[in-house]
């Protein structure tokens, strides 16, 4: 059960916010500035003793639970043996095992290789490095509403100026943006939307100059936009026929979030490269690039790496997290969350917006392309102790990323708060 002892944020959190102002750069935001003391499955307990329902999982990270017993056990066991050697200096088994799991779990039965990094952005950067190296081509194609990170190259790949790119340029060159399939807004079927994108690439870039197309199979920060059926398969076929690598950025969608190991599986698409991070290691920083063996092995030894990439403690956490996903069948859990939440939200939203999503990656896009309604609904949820996030190019999307292990009663309690906040937020 959730429980509020104070207003949100409470007095202790407010003290910490004041202290933070003198210590932490103002450029780092916090959606809900309650300071967390500890977590229990589906609940965040703050320093004032308030128990908040977590429908965000730290942005799709702690799907396996927080804390998750197998993740914690793996971390404890590893940190007591050694914390770091640098895989590029003296390697260790955990890194190899995480790569074996990635190779087995990502779409396609072909021979694969993986390489590990610290963050999602770093994985995306490396996917582009690999694609350019292998193809000998420079251009990278990305989509409207895309989000791929905050480093220089990934800012260039990301669509939204504010807050991600504003005054942070100049950006990396040879990045081309094309229209995304956005069924709620463009009404196009998948093949038509794909043809529109191909036309832009062929006329403005030239397919033979394109190293890779990078796409989130369901867009995350851009608004939980799932392309119309047929869009991803058409893109995959177009890439294959032209020697362009298809990079699926599954950083937010991967590891059971959408009810399958990876979101590409919903349409049987097998990408050349897959980037992973967020949900993979139960909260420890770990990311990966996985792909066709001949692509990954084409890069010269020493060309890929990093001091901390595939840190042994993060690898141990990932192995514990992946075991948890298998043992608890978290793909089925994500589908159960979808089946419970989607109809309830559809009824609450009615004609005032679009309710969509797959598995435990669900969203409401309010009809007006302005942030006010979503902000109002999120604020009402926060005041009632339910942590929800917003997203979307227009800031008009409310998104849910509940932990996949959330207990049924807690999910029902959170959704009831959300229903009330929506009804009031749209002014009914
Ligand atoms: C979060 C995210 C990233 C960036 O990951 P970081 O670990 O924050 O660098 C990249 N792509 C997608 C789709 C994401 O959701």
PDB file of N, CA, C and O in Angstrom, residues 312-378:
ATOM      1  N   UNK A 312      32.762  -5.527 -13.974  1.00  0.00           N
ATOM      2  CA  UNK A 312      32.356  -6.850 -13.457  1.00  0.00           C
ATOM      3  C   UNK A 312      31.152  -6.806 -12.524  1.00  0.00           C
ATOM      4  O   UNK A 312      30.343  -7.751 -12.518  1.00  0.00           O
ATOM      5  N   UNK A 313      31.007  -5.735 -11.740  1.00  0.00           N
ATOM      6  CA  UNK A 313      29.861  -5.653 -10.828  1.00  0.00           C
ATOM      7  C   UNK A 313      28.578  -5.456 -11.645  1.00  0.00           C
ATOM      8  O   UNK A 313      27.548  -6.091 -11.377  1.00  0.00           O
ATOM      9  N   UNK A 314      28.658  -4.611 -12.670  1.00  0.00           N
ATOM     10  CA  UNK A 314      27.488  -4.400 -13.536  1.00  0.00           C
ATOM     11  C   UNK A 314      27.141  -5.685 -14.293  1.00  0.00           C
ATOM     12  O   UNK A 314      25.961  -6.001 -14.493  1.00  0.00           O
ATOM     13  N   UNK A 315      28.150  -6.437 -14.709  1.00  0.00           N
ATOM     14  CA  UNK A 315      27.886  -7.713 -15.398  1.00  0.00           C
ATOM     15  C   UNK A 315      27.199  -8.708 -14.465  1.00  0.00           C
ATOM     16  O   UNK A 315      26.263  -9.401 -14.860  1.00  0.00           O
ATOM     17  N   UNK A 316      27.666  -8.764 -13.219  1.00  0.00           N
ATOM     18  CA  UNK A 316      27.026  -9.670 -12.245  1.00  0.00           C
ATOM     19  C   UNK A 316      25.573  -9.268 -12.039  1.00  0.00           C
ATOM     20  O   UNK A 316      24.676 -10.124 -11.956  1.00  0.00           O
ATOM     21  N   UNK A 317      25.324  -7.960 -11.983  1.00  0.00           N
ATOM     22  CA  UNK A 317      23.948  -7.476 -11.836  1.00  0.00           C
ATOM     23  C   UNK A 317      23.110  -7.890 -13.033  1.00  0.00           C
ATOM     24  O   UNK A 317      21.964  -8.331 -12.893  1.00  0.00           O
ATOM     25  N   UNK A 318      23.672  -7.775 -14.229  1.00  0.00           N
ATOM     26  CA  UNK A 318      22.927  -8.127 -15.436  1.00  0.00           C
ATOM     27  C   UNK A 318      22.581  -9.608 -15.448  1.00  0.00           C
ATOM     28  O   UNK A 318      21.456  -9.991 -15.807  1.00  0.00           O
ATOM     29  N   UNK A 319      23.516 -10.449 -15.042  1.00  0.00           N
ATOM     30  CA  UNK A 319      23.231 -11.893 -15.036  1.00  0.00           C
ATOM     31  C   UNK A 319      22.109 -12.193 -14.045  1.00  0.00           C
ATOM     32  O   UNK A 319      21.213 -13.002 -14.333  1.00  0.00           O
ATOM     33  N   UNK A 320      22.129 -11.523 -12.892  1.00  0.00           N
ATOM     34  CA  UNK A 320      21.042 -11.695 -11.919  1.00  0.00           C
ATOM     35  C   UNK A 320      19.723 -11.176 -12.462  1.00  0.00           C
ATOM     36  O   UNK A 320      18.662 -11.787 -12.265  1.00  0.00           O
ATOM     37  N   UNK A 321      19.769 -10.052 -13.180  1.00  0.00           N
ATOM     38  CA  UNK A 321      18.543  -9.474 -13.731  1.00  0.00           C
ATOM     39  C   UNK A 321      17.959 -10.383 -14.819  1.00  0.00           C
ATOM     40  O   UNK A 321      16.752 -10.644 -14.850  1.00  0.00           O
ATOM     41  N   UNK A 322      18.812 -10.880 -15.692  1.00  0.00           N
ATOM     42  CA  UNK A 322      18.318 -11.716 -16.804  1.00  0.00           C
ATOM     43  C   UNK A 322      17.764 -13.039 -16.259  1.00  0.00           C
ATOM     44  O   UNK A 322      16.722 -13.527 -16.719  1.00  0.00           O
ATOM     45  N   UNK A 323      18.434 -13.613 -15.249  1.00  0.00           N
ATOM     46  CA  UNK A 323      17.888 -14.822 -14.610  1.00  0.00           C
ATOM     47  C   UNK A 323      16.500 -14.543 -14.034  1.00  0.00           C
ATOM     48  O   UNK A 323      15.585 -15.366 -14.154  1.00  0.00           O
ATOM     49  N   UNK A 324      16.342 -13.369 -13.417  1.00  0.00           N
ATOM     50  CA  UNK A 324      15.043 -13.003 -12.839  1.00  0.00           C
ATOM     51  C   UNK A 324      13.978 -12.913 -13.926  1.00  0.00           C
ATOM     52  O   UNK A 324      12.851 -13.401 -13.761  1.00  0.00           O
ATOM     53  N   UNK A 325      14.327 -12.301 -15.062  1.00  0.00           N
ATOM     54  CA  UNK A 325      13.357 -12.165 -16.164  1.00  0.00           C
ATOM     55  C   UNK A 325      12.881 -13.532 -16.634  1.00  0.00           C
ATOM     56  O   UNK A 325      11.697 -13.741 -16.904  1.00  0.00           O
ATOM     57  N   UNK A 326      13.820 -14.482 -16.724  1.00  0.00           N
ATOM     58  CA  UNK A 326      13.467 -15.821 -17.191  1.00  0.00           C
ATOM     59  C   UNK A 326      12.632 -16.556 -16.146  1.00  0.00           C
ATOM     60  O   UNK A 326      11.567 -17.094 -16.452  1.00  0.00           O
ATOM     61  N   UNK A 327      13.122 -16.556 -14.904  1.00  0.00           N
ATOM     62  CA  UNK A 327      12.456 -17.342 -13.859  1.00  0.00           C
ATOM     63  C   UNK A 327      11.057 -16.846 -13.566  1.00  0.00           C
ATOM     64  O   UNK A 327      10.145 -17.627 -13.335  1.00  0.00           O
ATOM     65  N   UNK A 328      10.871 -15.530 -13.544  1.00  0.00           N
ATOM     66  CA  UNK A 328       9.550 -14.977 -13.223  1.00  0.00           C
ATOM     67  C   UNK A 328       8.709 -14.744 -14.482  1.00  0.00           C
ATOM     68  O   UNK A 328       7.596 -14.245 -14.385  1.00  0.00           O
ATOM     69  N   UNK A 329       9.217 -15.117 -15.632  1.00  0.00           N
ATOM     70  CA  UNK A 329       8.554 -14.878 -16.921  1.00  0.00           C
ATOM     71  C   UNK A 329       8.015 -13.447 -17.009  1.00  0.00           C
ATOM     72  O   UNK A 329       6.804 -13.217 -17.070  1.00  0.00           O
ATOM     73  N   UNK A 330       8.927 -12.502 -17.019  1.00  0.00           N
ATOM     74  CA  UNK A 330       8.523 -11.092 -16.991  1.00  0.00           C
ATOM     75  C   UNK A 330       7.947 -10.631 -18.322  1.00  0.00           C
ATOM     76  O   UNK A 330       7.286  -9.588 -18.373  1.00  0.00           O
ATOM     77  N   UNK A 331       8.142 -11.400 -19.405  1.00  0.00           N
ATOM     78  CA  UNK A 331       7.427 -11.068 -20.639  1.00  0.00           C
ATOM     79  C   UNK A 331       5.926 -11.245 -20.436  1.00  0.00           C
ATOM     80  O   UNK A 331       5.125 -10.384 -20.822  1.00  0.00           O
ATOM     81  N   UNK A 332       5.552 -12.359 -19.798  1.00  0.00           N
ATOM     82  CA  UNK A 332       4.130 -12.582 -19.508  1.00  0.00           C
ATOM     83  C   UNK A 332       3.629 -11.522 -18.542  1.00  0.00           C
ATOM     84  O   UNK A 332       2.499 -11.023 -18.668  1.00  0.00           O
ATOM     85  N   UNK A 333       4.470 -11.141 -17.573  1.00  0.00           N
ATOM     86  CA  UNK A 333       4.062 -10.112 -16.605  1.00  0.00           C
ATOM     87  C   UNK A 333       3.770  -8.796 -17.317  1.00  0.00           C
ATOM     88  O   UNK A 333       2.785  -8.115 -17.011  1.00  0.00           O
ATOM     89  N   UNK A 334       4.622  -8.434 -18.286  1.00  0.00           N
ATOM     90  CA  UNK A 334       4.413  -7.182 -19.024  1.00  0.00           C
ATOM     91  C   UNK A 334       3.092  -7.240 -19.793  1.00  0.00           C
ATOM     92  O   UNK A 334       2.345  -6.259 -19.844  1.00  0.00           O
ATOM     93  N   UNK A 335       2.787  -8.394 -20.382  1.00  0.00           N
ATOM     94  CA  UNK A 335       1.531  -8.512 -21.137  1.00  0.00           C
ATOM     95  C   UNK A 335       0.315  -8.442 -20.207  1.00  0.00           C
ATOM     96  O   UNK A 335      -0.733  -7.897 -20.572  1.00  0.00           O
ATOM     97  N   UNK A 336       0.455  -8.979 -18.998  1.00  0.00           N
ATOM     98  CA  UNK A 336      -0.645  -8.881 -18.019  1.00  0.00           C
ATOM     99  C   UNK A 336      -0.867  -7.417 -17.630  1.00  0.00           C
ATOM    100  O   UNK A 336      -2.004  -6.976 -17.467  1.00  0.00           O
ATOM    101  N   UNK A 337       0.227  -6.667 -17.462  1.00  0.00           N
ATOM    102  CA  UNK A 337       0.094  -5.240 -17.123  1.00  0.00           C
ATOM    103  C   UNK A 337      -0.650  -4.520 -18.246  1.00  0.00           C
ATOM    104  O   UNK A 337      -1.583  -3.743 -18.004  1.00  0.00           O
ATOM    105  N   UNK A 338      -0.284  -4.812 -19.491  1.00  0.00           N
ATOM    106  CA  UNK A 338      -0.973  -4.199 -20.638  1.00  0.00           C
ATOM    107  C   UNK A 338      -2.466  -4.520 -20.605  1.00  0.00           C
ATOM    108  O   UNK A 338      -3.309  -3.620 -20.753  1.00  0.00           O
ATOM    109  N   UNK A 339      -2.788  -5.792 -20.380  1.00  0.00           N
ATOM    110  CA  UNK A 339      -4.196  -6.213 -20.420  1.00  0.00           C
ATOM    111  C   UNK A 339      -5.010  -5.544 -19.316  1.00  0.00           C
ATOM    112  O   UNK A 339      -6.187  -5.232 -19.498  1.00  0.00           O
ATOM    113  N   UNK A 340      -4.384  -5.268 -18.183  1.00  0.00           N
ATOM    114  CA  UNK A 340      -5.104  -4.623 -17.082  1.00  0.00           C
ATOM    115  C   UNK A 340      -5.222  -3.116 -17.302  1.00  0.00           C
ATOM    116  O   UNK A 340      -6.291  -2.534 -17.113  1.00  0.00           O
ATOM    117  N   UNK A 341      -4.115  -2.483 -17.717  1.00  0.00           N
ATOM    118  CA  UNK A 341      -4.068  -1.017 -17.712  1.00  0.00           C
ATOM    119  C   UNK A 341      -4.723  -0.401 -18.954  1.00  0.00           C
ATOM    120  O   UNK A 341      -5.454   0.584 -18.857  1.00  0.00           O
ATOM    121  N   UNK A 342      -4.484  -0.972 -20.145  1.00  0.00           N
ATOM    122  CA  UNK A 342      -4.948  -0.319 -21.388  1.00  0.00           C
ATOM    123  C   UNK A 342      -6.452  -0.043 -21.398  1.00  0.00           C
ATOM    124  O   UNK A 342      -6.862   1.091 -21.655  1.00  0.00           O
ATOM    125  N   UNK A 343      -7.289  -1.041 -21.106  1.00  0.00           N
ATOM    126  CA  UNK A 343      -8.737  -0.753 -21.150  1.00  0.00           C
ATOM    127  C   UNK A 343      -9.160   0.297 -20.126  1.00  0.00           C
ATOM    128  O   UNK A 343     -10.023   1.146 -20.417  1.00  0.00           O
ATOM    129  N   UNK A 344      -8.536   0.269 -18.960  1.00  0.00           N
ATOM    130  CA  UNK A 344      -8.891   1.257 -17.933  1.00  0.00           C
ATOM    131  C   UNK A 344      -8.536   2.665 -18.425  1.00  0.00           C
ATOM    132  O   UNK A 344      -9.332   3.594 -18.270  1.00  0.00           O
ATOM    133  N   UNK A 345      -7.360   2.809 -19.006  1.00  0.00           N
ATOM    134  CA  UNK A 345      -6.962   4.137 -19.493  1.00  0.00           C
ATOM    135  C   UNK A 345      -7.833   4.577 -20.661  1.00  0.00           C
ATOM    136  O   UNK A 345      -8.216   5.743 -20.769  1.00  0.00           O
ATOM    137  N   UNK A 346      -8.150   3.629 -21.558  1.00  0.00           N
ATOM    138  CA  UNK A 346      -8.996   3.983 -22.721  1.00  0.00           C
ATOM    139  C   UNK A 346     -10.321   4.546 -22.237  1.00  0.00           C
ATOM    140  O   UNK A 346     -10.814   5.547 -22.758  1.00  0.00           O
ATOM    141  N   UNK A 347     -10.894   3.890 -21.220  1.00  0.00           N
ATOM    142  CA  UNK A 347     -12.184   4.361 -20.709  1.00  0.00           C
ATOM    143  C   UNK A 347     -12.036   5.736 -20.073  1.00  0.00           C
ATOM    144  O   UNK A 347     -12.902   6.601 -20.231  1.00  0.00           O
ATOM    145  N   UNK A 348     -10.935   5.969 -19.366  1.00  0.00           N
ATOM    146  CA  UNK A 348     -10.748   7.253 -18.680  1.00  0.00           C
ATOM    147  C   UNK A 348     -10.495   8.392 -19.677  1.00  0.00           C
ATOM    148  O   UNK A 348     -10.945   9.509 -19.474  1.00  0.00           O
ATOM    149  N   UNK A 349      -9.778   8.099 -20.751  1.00  0.00           N
ATOM    150  CA  UNK A 349      -9.363   9.156 -21.683  1.00  0.00           C
ATOM    151  C   UNK A 349     -10.438   9.446 -22.724  1.00  0.00           C
ATOM    152  O   UNK A 349     -10.650  10.596 -23.125  1.00  0.00           O
ATOM    153  N   UNK A 350     -11.155   8.412 -23.159  1.00  0.00           N
ATOM    154  CA  UNK A 350     -12.215   8.605 -24.149  1.00  0.00           C
ATOM    155  C   UNK A 350     -11.692   9.287 -25.396  1.00  0.00           C
ATOM    156  O   UNK A 350     -10.647   8.911 -25.933  1.00  0.00           O
ATOM    157  N   UNK A 351     -12.393  10.323 -25.834  1.00  0.00           N
ATOM    158  CA  UNK A 351     -12.030  11.015 -27.079  1.00  0.00           C
ATOM    159  C   UNK A 351     -11.005  12.119 -26.847  1.00  0.00           C
ATOM    160  O   UNK A 351     -10.657  12.849 -27.771  1.00  0.00           O
ATOM    161  N   UNK A 352     -10.507  12.231 -25.608  1.00  0.00           N
ATOM    162  CA  UNK A 352      -9.584  13.329 -25.304  1.00  0.00           C
ATOM    163  C   UNK A 352      -8.131  13.006 -25.642  1.00  0.00           C
ATOM    164  O   UNK A 352      -7.244  13.815 -25.365  1.00  0.00           O
ATOM    165  N   UNK A 353      -7.879  11.816 -26.198  1.00  0.00           N
ATOM    166  CA  UNK A 353      -6.500  11.505 -26.552  1.00  0.00           C
ATOM    167  C   UNK A 353      -6.361  10.092 -27.059  1.00  0.00           C
ATOM    168  O   UNK A 353      -7.352   9.398 -27.288  1.00  0.00           O
ATOM    169  N   UNK A 354      -5.100   9.686 -27.234  1.00  0.00           N
ATOM    170  CA  UNK A 354      -4.779   8.360 -27.746  1.00  0.00           C
ATOM    171  C   UNK A 354      -4.122   7.561 -26.622  1.00  0.00           C
ATOM    172  O   UNK A 354      -3.189   8.043 -25.985  1.00  0.00           O
ATOM    173  N   UNK A 355      -4.623   6.357 -26.384  1.00  0.00           N
ATOM    174  CA  UNK A 355      -4.023   5.473 -25.384  1.00  0.00           C
ATOM    175  C   UNK A 355      -3.353   4.348 -26.143  1.00  0.00           C
ATOM    176  O   UNK A 355      -3.975   3.714 -26.991  1.00  0.00           O
ATOM    177  N   UNK A 356      -2.063   4.122 -25.896  1.00  0.00           N
ATOM    178  CA  UNK A 356      -1.354   3.162 -26.719  1.00  0.00           C
ATOM    179  C   UNK A 356      -0.206   2.536 -25.942  1.00  0.00           C
ATOM    180  O   UNK A 356       0.125   2.973 -24.835  1.00  0.00           O
ATOM    181  N   UNK A 357       0.425   1.575 -26.573  1.00  0.00           N
ATOM    182  CA  UNK A 357       1.615   0.980 -25.982  1.00  0.00           C
ATOM    183  C   UNK A 357       1.602  -0.519 -26.084  1.00  0.00           C
ATOM    184  O   UNK A 357       0.625  -1.126 -26.529  1.00  0.00           O
ATOM    185  N   UNK A 358       2.733  -1.090 -25.693  1.00  0.00           N
ATOM    186  CA  UNK A 358       2.887  -2.537 -25.709  1.00  0.00           C
ATOM    187  C   UNK A 358       3.442  -2.967 -24.370  1.00  0.00           C
ATOM    188  O   UNK A 358       4.369  -2.342 -23.854  1.00  0.00           O
ATOM    189  N   UNK A 359       2.883  -4.056 -23.832  1.00  0.00           N
ATOM    190  CA  UNK A 359       3.387  -4.576 -22.577  1.00  0.00           C
ATOM    191  C   UNK A 359       3.306  -3.530 -21.495  1.00  0.00           C
ATOM    192  O   UNK A 359       2.282  -2.869 -21.321  1.00  0.00           O
ATOM    193  N   UNK A 360       4.407  -3.343 -20.781  1.00  0.00           N
ATOM    194  CA  UNK A 360       4.434  -2.387 -19.678  1.00  0.00           C
ATOM    195  C   UNK A 360       5.069  -1.075 -20.109  1.00  0.00           C
ATOM    196  O   UNK A 360       5.724  -0.402 -19.327  1.00  0.00           O
ATOM    197  N   UNK A 361       4.888  -0.727 -21.389  1.00  0.00           N
ATOM    198  CA  UNK A 361       5.353   0.556 -21.933  1.00  0.00           C
ATOM    199  C   UNK A 361       4.123   1.233 -22.523  1.00  0.00           C
ATOM    200  O   UNK A 361       3.797   1.067 -23.696  1.00  0.00           O
ATOM    201  N   UNK A 362       3.391   1.973 -21.677  1.00  0.00           N
ATOM    202  CA  UNK A 362       2.054   2.438 -22.021  1.00  0.00           C
ATOM    203  C   UNK A 362       1.973   3.947 -21.881  1.00  0.00           C
ATOM    204  O   UNK A 362       2.641   4.530 -21.028  1.00  0.00           O
ATOM    205  N   UNK A 363       1.148   4.573 -22.709  1.00  0.00           N
ATOM    206  CA  UNK A 363       1.097   6.027 -22.684  1.00  0.00           C
ATOM    207  C   UNK A 363      -0.276   6.548 -23.062  1.00  0.00           C
ATOM    208  O   UNK A 363      -1.062   5.869 -23.717  1.00  0.00           O
ATOM    209  N   UNK A 364      -0.525   7.774 -22.613  1.00  0.00           N
ATOM    210  CA  UNK A 364      -1.684   8.547 -23.038  1.00  0.00           C
ATOM    211  C   UNK A 364      -1.148   9.781 -23.740  1.00  0.00           C
ATOM    212  O   UNK A 364      -0.381  10.535 -23.149  1.00  0.00           O
ATOM    213  N   UNK A 365      -1.528   9.968 -25.012  1.00  0.00           N
ATOM    214  CA  UNK A 365      -1.207  11.233 -25.665  1.00  0.00           C
ATOM    215  C   UNK A 365      -2.467  12.077 -25.689  1.00  0.00           C
ATOM    216  O   UNK A 365      -3.470  11.709 -26.306  1.00  0.00           O
ATOM    217  N   UNK A 366      -2.430  13.222 -25.024  1.00  0.00           N
ATOM    218  CA  UNK A 366      -3.585  14.100 -25.015  1.00  0.00           C
ATOM    219  C   UNK A 366      -3.685  14.817 -26.359  1.00  0.00           C
ATOM    220  O   UNK A 366      -2.678  15.078 -27.023  1.00  0.00           O
ATOM    221  N   UNK A 367      -4.921  15.103 -26.753  1.00  0.00           N
ATOM    222  CA  UNK A 367      -5.169  15.540 -28.125  1.00  0.00           C
ATOM    223  C   UNK A 367      -4.447  16.848 -28.464  1.00  0.00           C
ATOM    224  O   UNK A 367      -3.850  16.968 -29.528  1.00  0.00           O
ATOM    225  N   UNK A 368      -4.494  17.822 -27.557  1.00  0.00           N
ATOM    226  CA  UNK A 368      -3.854  19.110 -27.852  1.00  0.00           C
ATOM    227  C   UNK A 368      -2.332  18.945 -27.838  1.00  0.00           C
ATOM    228  O   UNK A 368      -1.788  18.288 -26.959  1.00  0.00           O
ATOM    229  N   UNK A 369      -1.658  19.574 -28.818  1.00  0.00           N
ATOM    230  CA  UNK A 369      -0.198  19.440 -28.880  1.00  0.00           C
ATOM    231  C   UNK A 369       0.486  20.496 -28.017  1.00  0.00           C
ATOM    232  O   UNK A 369       1.361  21.232 -28.476  1.00  0.00           O
ATOM    233  N   UNK A 370       0.074  20.560 -26.756  1.00  0.00           N
ATOM    234  CA  UNK A 370       0.701  21.444 -25.773  1.00  0.00           C
ATOM    235  C   UNK A 370       0.803  20.665 -24.466  1.00  0.00           C
ATOM    236  O   UNK A 370       0.026  19.736 -24.229  1.00  0.00           O
ATOM    237  N   UNK A 371       1.752  21.049 -23.593  1.00  0.00           N
ATOM    238  CA  UNK A 371       2.035  20.205 -22.428  1.00  0.00           C
ATOM    239  C   UNK A 371       1.075  20.353 -21.249  1.00  0.00           C
ATOM    240  O   UNK A 371       1.152  19.545 -20.314  1.00  0.00           O
ATOM    241  N   UNK A 372       0.134  21.311 -21.285  1.00  0.00           N
ATOM    242  CA  UNK A 372      -0.593  21.645 -20.048  1.00  0.00           C
ATOM    243  C   UNK A 372      -1.340  20.464 -19.431  1.00  0.00           C
ATOM    244  O   UNK A 372      -1.229  20.220 -18.227  1.00  0.00           O
ATOM    245  N   UNK A 373      -2.112  19.731 -20.245  1.00  0.00           N
ATOM    246  CA  UNK A 373      -2.944  18.676 -19.654  1.00  0.00           C
ATOM    247  C   UNK A 373      -2.067  17.572 -19.055  1.00  0.00           C
ATOM    248  O   UNK A 373      -2.275  17.148 -17.906  1.00  0.00           O
ATOM    249  N   UNK A 374      -1.068  17.131 -19.808  1.00  0.00           N
ATOM    250  CA  UNK A 374      -0.187  16.070 -19.294  1.00  0.00           C
ATOM    251  C   UNK A 374       0.510  16.523 -18.014  1.00  0.00           C
ATOM    252  O   UNK A 374       0.638  15.744 -17.056  1.00  0.00           O
ATOM    253  N   UNK A 375       0.933  17.784 -17.984  1.00  0.00           N
ATOM    254  CA  UNK A 375       1.610  18.307 -16.789  1.00  0.00           C
ATOM    255  C   UNK A 375       0.659  18.331 -15.605  1.00  0.00           C
ATOM    256  O   UNK A 375       1.036  17.989 -14.483  1.00  0.00           O
ATOM    257  N   UNK A 376      -0.606  18.720 -15.868  1.00  0.00           N
ATOM    258  CA  UNK A 376      -1.597  18.769 -14.792  1.00  0.00           C
ATOM    259  C   UNK A 376      -1.869  17.367 -14.242  1.00  0.00           C
ATOM    260  O   UNK A 376      -1.921  17.157 -13.039  1.00  0.00           O
ATOM    261  N   UNK A 377      -2.030  16.415 -15.140  1.00  0.00           N
ATOM    262  CA  UNK A 377      -2.319  15.039 -14.714  1.00  0.00           C
ATOM    263  C   UNK A 377      -1.125  14.482 -13.935  1.00  0.00           C
ATOM    264  O   UNK A 377      -1.292  13.861 -12.871  1.00  0.00           O
ATOM    265  N   UNK A 378       0.084  14.714 -14.435  1.00  0.00           N
ATOM    266  CA  UNK A 378       1.276  14.205 -13.739  1.00  0.00           C
ATOM    267  C   UNK A 378       1.384  14.843 -12.361  1.00  0.00           C
ATOM    268  O   UNK A 378       1.653  14.155 -11.368  1.00  0.00           O
TER     269      UNK A 378
END
